[in-house]
Amino acid sequence: MVAMALIAFSLPAEKRFLIPMALLCALSITGQQVVLIMTAVDRGRGQFGMYNVRRMIATAAFPALLLATQLTLGVTLSIACVLFVIASFISMVACVIGLRNPLRGASQPEVSTLLREGRPYALSMLATDVFERLDLMLILWIAGLQDQG
């Protein structure tokens, strides 16, 4: 929700036509957060094999989809945005493979504890994501489309 609000705020008037595609790409943030959480759990448990596999899948999914699509159909900005969301979904699926009852059953620790204790982590990740992309928002405001390439 925050990302979607920032999209509407950050795009200057001459680039408002990009809002639908930016909103579509914002859907991938959930997948990115799932990957971060699952890889953090893997690292905390010392399961570096699973950590590496999940990171590799999450990192390679979008470039692999983009390359395969370019070689077969060609890529437009709209297609790239859809592929970005699909790559995020693939990353989320990779995180739950091998888990027993990943979407139901008992949780250890309890979900309420995870939500309460995970709040500072979520806030720090939100701040990190915003500040990592702040340069891009500034470029969108300052440079014209031709200058951006």
XYZ file of N, CA and C in Angstrom:
447
model
N 0.812 -1.185 0.000
C 0.000 0.000 0.000
C 0.861 1.257 0.000
N 1.914 1.227 0.814
C 2.803 2.385 0.884
C 3.458 2.612 -0.473
N 3.922 1.528 -1.088
C 4.569 1.662 -2.395
C 3.604 2.223 -3.426
N 2.372 1.778 -3.369
C 1.389 2.265 -4.332
C 1.105 3.755 -4.134
N 1.067 4.188 -2.881
C 0.881 5.615 -2.614
C 2.090 6.415 -3.082
N 3.280 5.876 -2.859
C 4.498 6.565 -3.299
C 4.559 6.680 -4.821
N 4.036 5.685 -5.504
C 4.032 5.725 -6.967
C 3.224 6.925 -7.453
N 2.035 7.077 -6.898
C 1.176 8.189 -7.309
C 1.818 9.530 -6.963
N 2.544 9.575 -5.860
C 3.173 10.813 -5.413
C 4.458 11.121 -6.178
N 5.218 10.085 -6.500
C 6.569 10.309 -7.017
C 6.648 10.568 -8.519
N 5.663 10.139 -9.273
C 5.744 10.343 -10.712
C 5.277 11.741 -11.099
N 6.120 12.466 -11.825
C 5.691 13.794 -12.279
C 4.584 13.673 -13.325
N 3.936 14.777 -13.609
C 2.757 14.793 -14.484
C 3.030 14.175 -15.854
N 4.184 14.449 -16.453
C 4.443 13.943 -17.800
C 4.725 12.435 -17.831
N 4.846 11.825 -16.645
C 5.106 10.376 -16.593
C 3.977 9.609 -15.922
N 2.843 10.230 -15.755
C 1.700 9.591 -15.092
C 1.195 8.372 -15.862
N 1.481 8.318 -17.139
C 1.045 7.154 -17.930
C 1.737 5.872 -17.467
N 2.823 5.984 -16.700
C 3.533 4.817 -16.180
C 2.905 4.251 -14.913
N 1.932 4.960 -14.336
C 1.346 4.529 -13.063
C 0.777 3.106 -13.120
N -0.006 2.711 -14.134
C -0.524 1.333 -14.129
C 0.584 0.276 -14.096
N 1.658 0.507 -14.848
C 2.746 -0.473 -14.856
C 3.508 -0.461 -13.532
N 3.671 0.719 -12.958
C 4.349 0.812 -11.661
C 3.529 0.131 -10.571
N 2.211 0.288 -10.618
C 1.348 -0.380 -9.648
C 1.431 -1.894 -9.804
N 1.491 -2.355 -11.040
C 1.646 -3.785 -11.287
C 2.961 -4.291 -10.684
N 4.029 -3.570 -10.915
C 5.331 -3.973 -10.364
C 5.336 -3.929 -8.841
N 4.554 -3.033 -8.256
C 4.491 -2.940 -6.792
C 3.943 -4.222 -6.169
N 3.183 -4.988 -6.941
C 2.677 -6.263 -6.429
C 3.816 -7.216 -6.080
N 4.957 -7.039 -6.691
C 6.086 -7.941 -6.447
C 6.734 -7.713 -5.091
N 6.424 -6.611 -4.439
C 7.057 -6.322 -3.146
C 6.734 -7.403 -2.123
N 5.516 -7.921 -2.160
C 5.142 -8.996 -1.237
C 6.061 -10.195 -1.420
N 6.278 -10.590 -2.656
C 7.162 -11.719 -2.925
C 8.580 -11.461 -2.466
N 9.060 -10.254 -2.667
C 10.409 -9.909 -2.232
C 10.527 -10.004 -0.712
N 9.493 -9.564 -0.005
C 9.527 -9.631 1.453
C 9.466 -11.079 1.942
N 8.671 -11.910 1.281
C 8.612 -13.327 1.652
C 9.986 -13.959 1.489
N 10.654 -13.675 0.398
C 11.990 -14.231 0.163
C 12.954 -13.755 1.243
N 12.911 -12.474 1.577
C 13.802 -11.952 2.622
C 13.564 -12.647 3.961
N 12.299 -12.836 4.309
C 11.977 -13.468 5.589
C 12.421 -14.928 5.590
N 12.101 -15.647 4.523
C 12.450 -17.068 4.472
C 13.960 -17.279 4.444
N 14.674 -16.442 3.727
C 16.134 -16.599 3.712
C 16.734 -16.210 5.061
N 16.111 -15.255 5.758
C 16.583 -14.908 7.104
C 16.395 -16.094 8.052
N 15.256 -16.783 7.918
C 15.011 -17.969 8.739
C 16.045 -19.048 8.412
N 16.307 -19.258 7.135
C 17.309 -20.256 6.742
C 18.676 -19.926 7.334
N 19.068 -18.670 7.235
C 20.369 -18.262 7.794
C 20.394 -18.443 9.295
N 19.312 -18.060 9.963
C 19.246 -18.204 11.422
C 19.341 -19.647 11.866
N 18.801 -20.552 11.081
C 18.860 -21.988 11.394
C 20.163 -22.632 10.948
N 20.966 -21.877 10.231
C 22.219 -22.439 9.726
C 22.021 -23.332 8.513
N 20.889 -23.211 7.835
C 20.601 -24.014 6.642
C 21.061 -23.230 5.412
N 22.360 -23.152 5.235
C 22.923 -22.318 4.187
C 22.688 -22.882 2.792
N 22.491 -24.189 2.679
C 22.156 -24.783 1.384
C 20.823 -24.258 0.873
N 19.793 -24.292 1.731
C 18.477 -23.768 1.344
C 18.535 -22.261 1.135
N 19.291 -21.582 1.979
C 19.456 -20.133 1.829
C 20.000 -19.812 0.441
N 21.050 -20.516 0.041
C 21.669 -20.264 -1.260
C 20.735 -20.593 -2.418
N 20.001 -21.698 -2.306
C 19.073 -22.092 -3.375
C 17.977 -21.041 -3.520
N 17.406 -20.629 -2.408
C 16.325 -19.632 -2.473
C 16.823 -18.299 -3.016
N 17.993 -17.878 -2.592
C 18.558 -16.619 -3.097
C 18.845 -16.730 -4.600
N 19.355 -17.866 -5.039
C 19.672 -18.062 -6.452
C 18.403 -18.023 -7.300
N 17.365 -18.711 -6.850
C 16.102 -18.708 -7.600
C 15.518 -17.302 -7.645
N 15.501 -16.626 -6.501
C 14.943 -15.274 -6.445
C 15.728 -14.314 -7.333
N 17.032 -14.478 -7.377
C 17.871 -13.588 -8.173
C 17.783 -13.887 -9.667
N 17.662 -15.146 -10.017
C 17.709 -15.544 -11.425
C 16.345 -15.549 -12.117
N 15.267 -15.555 -11.362
C 13.940 -15.718 -11.967
C 13.628 -14.628 -12.994
N 13.779 -13.370 -12.628
C 13.421 -12.296 -13.549
C 14.323 -12.247 -14.775
N 15.652 -12.264 -14.626
C 16.483 -12.244 -15.845
C 16.236 -13.447 -16.759
N 15.989 -14.620 -16.171
C 15.731 -15.807 -16.991
C 14.418 -15.659 -17.758
N 13.368 -15.192 -17.079
C 12.087 -14.976 -17.756
C 12.215 -13.915 -18.845
N 12.932 -12.855 -18.540
C 13.112 -11.767 -19.498
C 13.854 -12.251 -20.746
N 14.930 -12.995 -20.546
C 15.704 -13.505 -21.676
C 14.881 -14.478 -22.512
N 14.204 -15.410 -21.852
C 13.395 -16.395 -22.588
C 12.286 -15.711 -23.381
N 11.659 -14.718 -22.793
C 10.590 -14.002 -23.491
C 11.144 -13.195 -24.655
N 12.269 -12.553 -24.452
C 12.878 -11.778 -25.541
C 13.238 -12.683 -26.715
N 13.753 -13.859 -26.432
C 14.161 -14.776 -27.500
C 12.965 -15.371 -28.244
N 11.811 -15.462 -27.570
C 10.656 -16.082 -28.214
C 9.622 -15.085 -28.740
N 9.283 -14.086 -27.948
C 8.202 -13.168 -28.315
C 8.647 -11.724 -28.512
N 9.678 -11.341 -27.831
C 10.056 -9.934 -27.757
C 9.488 -9.350 -26.473
N 10.117 -8.308 -25.975
C 9.720 -7.735 -24.693
C 9.341 -6.267 -24.864
N 8.194 -5.926 -24.315
C 7.780 -4.529 -24.215
C 7.805 -4.163 -22.731
N 7.596 -2.911 -22.432
C 7.577 -2.488 -21.032
C 6.460 -3.192 -20.266
N 5.305 -3.324 -20.862
C 4.180 -4.008 -20.198
C 4.517 -5.466 -19.915
N 5.101 -6.132 -20.880
C 5.480 -7.540 -20.686
C 6.533 -7.657 -19.599
N 7.493 -6.751 -19.583
C 8.535 -6.774 -18.554
C 7.925 -6.616 -17.165
N 6.934 -5.765 -17.032
C 6.267 -5.573 -15.741
C 5.552 -6.844 -15.297
N 4.859 -7.485 -16.215
C 4.175 -8.742 -15.893
C 5.197 -9.813 -15.509
N 6.279 -9.899 -16.235
C 7.327 -10.872 -15.922
C 7.934 -10.620 -14.549
N 8.058 -9.348 -14.182
C 8.596 -8.995 -12.872
C 7.721 -9.559 -11.750
N 6.403 -9.457 -11.916
C 5.474 -9.992 -10.919
C 5.512 -11.523 -10.928
N 5.585 -12.119 -12.104
C 5.675 -13.584 -12.196
C 6.945 -14.077 -11.514
N 8.057 -13.377 -11.715
C 9.322 -13.752 -11.072
C 9.194 -13.689 -9.553
N 8.478 -12.707 -9.064
C 8.253 -12.589 -7.621
C 7.439 -13.779 -7.115
N 6.429 -14.169 -7.888
C 5.611 -15.327 -7.517
C 6.464 -16.599 -7.508
N 7.307 -16.772 -8.506
C 8.203 -17.933 -8.560
C 9.097 -17.961 -7.327
N 9.597 -16.805 -6.931
C 10.448 -16.720 -5.746
C 9.700 -17.135 -4.485
N 8.429 -16.703 -4.370
C 7.626 -17.092 -3.207
C 7.392 -18.598 -3.191
N 7.089 -19.160 -4.349
C 6.862 -20.606 -4.431
C 8.131 -21.358 -4.032
N 9.274 -20.873 -4.471
C 10.542 -21.519 -4.111
C 10.758 -21.513 -2.600
N 10.212 -20.538 -1.927
C 10.387 -20.443 -0.480
C 9.526 -21.423 0.301
N 8.422 -21.865 -0.272
C 7.551 -22.785 0.468
C 7.739 -24.237 0.048
N 8.493 -24.470 -1.011
C 8.758 -25.852 -1.422
C 9.580 -26.531 -0.324
N 9.147 -27.704 0.058
C 9.843 -28.453 1.089
C 9.315 -28.207 2.496
N 8.410 -27.266 2.653
C 7.818 -27.010 3.969
C 6.553 -27.840 4.109
N 6.391 -28.462 5.253
C 5.154 -29.188 5.514
C 4.081 -28.187 5.887
N 2.938 -28.269 5.266
C 1.794 -27.397 5.558
C 2.197 -25.925 5.645
N 2.739 -25.360 4.566
C 3.215 -23.981 4.659
C 2.112 -22.940 4.852
N 0.898 -23.258 4.467
C -0.177 -22.268 4.555
C -1.188 -22.551 5.659
N -1.024 -23.651 6.370
C -1.941 -23.956 7.465
C -1.212 -24.796 8.502
N -1.854 -24.990 9.607
C -1.246 -25.761 10.683
C -0.658 -24.858 11.748
N -0.103 -25.492 12.761
C 0.468 -24.758 13.892
C 1.702 -23.988 13.455
N 1.889 -22.855 14.079
C 3.042 -22.023 13.791
C 3.913 -21.939 15.038
N 5.184 -22.076 14.863
C 6.113 -21.957 15.977
C 7.218 -21.017 15.579
N 7.330 -19.857 16.133
C 6.500 -19.262 17.180
C 5.125 -18.858 16.647
N 4.263 -18.473 17.552
C 2.897 -18.085 17.201
C 2.906 -16.894 16.238
N 1.906 -16.837 15.375
C 1.809 -15.763 14.389
C 1.760 -14.397 15.071
N 1.007 -14.292 16.169
C 0.922 -13.003 16.869
C 2.294 -12.562 17.378
N 3.096 -13.487 17.844
C 4.454 -13.160 18.297
C 5.312 -12.721 17.124
N 5.196 -13.439 16.014
C 5.960 -13.063 14.821
C 5.590 -11.661 14.356
N 4.296 -11.361 14.339
C 3.856 -10.038 13.902
C 4.348 -8.944 14.846
N 4.252 -9.198 16.138
C 4.670 -8.202 17.118
C 6.192 -7.990 17.072
N 6.937 -9.070 17.086
C 8.392 -8.955 17.119
C 8.984 -8.652 15.746
N 8.220 -8.935 14.691
C 8.704 -8.655 13.346
C 8.456 -7.238 12.884
N 7.660 -6.482 13.648
C 7.331 -5.112 13.255
C 8.572 -4.237 13.061
N 9.545 -4.252 13.981
C 10.744 -3.422 13.747
C 11.498 -3.845 12.477
N 11.531 -5.147 12.213
C 12.181 -5.642 11.001
C 11.444 -5.123 9.769
N 10.117 -5.193 9.807
C 9.322 -4.731 8.666
C 9.534 -3.242 8.430
N 9.568 -2.465 9.494
C 9.780 -1.025 9.350
C 11.164 -0.717 8.799
N 12.157 -1.451 9.266
C 13.511 -1.210 8.746
C 13.608 -1.616 7.283
N 12.915 -2.678 6.892
C 12.925 -3.088 5.489
C 12.197 -2.072 4.625
N 11.095 -1.519 5.125
C 10.379 -0.489 4.392
C 11.281 0.723 4.177
N 11.938 1.157 5.250
C 12.846 2.304 5.133
C 13.975 2.000 4.160
N 14.525 0.810 4.226
C 15.610 0.424 3.321
C 15.134 0.441 1.875
N 13.965 -0.141 1.623
C 13.436 -0.165 0.256
C 13.188 1.240 -0.271
N 12.624 2.094 0.565
C 12.347 3.467 0.124
C 13.650 4.197 -0.173
N 14.617 4.103 0.727
C 15.876 4.825 0.519
C 16.707 4.242 -0.617
N 16.607 2.918 -0.837
C 17.331 2.324 -1.966
C 16.770 2.802 -3.291
N 15.494 3.122 -3.314
C 14.845 3.549 -4.554
C 14.668 5.064 -4.637
N 15.104 5.771 -3.606
C 14.958 7.223 -3.598
C 15.697 7.857 -4.770
N 16.850 7.320 -5.106
C 17.588 7.866 -6.247
C 16.785 7.720 -7.534
N 16.083 6.601 -7.683
C 15.267 6.406 -8.879
C 14.104 7.382 -8.920
N 13.484 7.630 -7.764
C 12.383 8.592 -7.735
C 12.896 9.990 -8.090
N 14.077 10.332 -7.596
C 14.645 11.642 -7.917
C 14.978 11.749 -9.401
N 15.505 10.687 -9.975
C 15.817 10.689 -11.408
C 14.544 10.863 -12.222
N 13.464 10.174 -11.808
C 12.179 10.329 -12.508
C 11.707 11.773 -12.486
N 11.920 12.445 -11.378
C 11.491 13.838 -11.267
C 12.391 14.780 -12.062
N 13.697 14.523 -12.039
C 14.649 15.467 -12.600
C 14.855 15.291 -14.103
N 15.026 14.062 -14.527
C 15.382 13.794 -15.918
C 14.139 13.511 -16.761
N 14.191 13.869 -18.013
C 13.136 13.555 -18.961
C 13.254 12.108 -19.410
N 12.236 11.594 -20.079
C 12.255 10.206 -20.533
C 13.410 9.938 -21.498
N 13.696 10.872 -22.384
C 14.791 10.674 -23.328
C 16.129 10.616 -22.609
N 16.298 11.448 -21.606
C 17.541 11.440 -20.836
C 17.724 10.129 -20.084
N 16.620 9.516 -19.659
C 16.687 8.280 -18.905
C 16.987 7.079 -19.795
N 16.758 7.221 -21.095
C 17.023 6.120 -22.014
C 15.848 5.289 -22.130
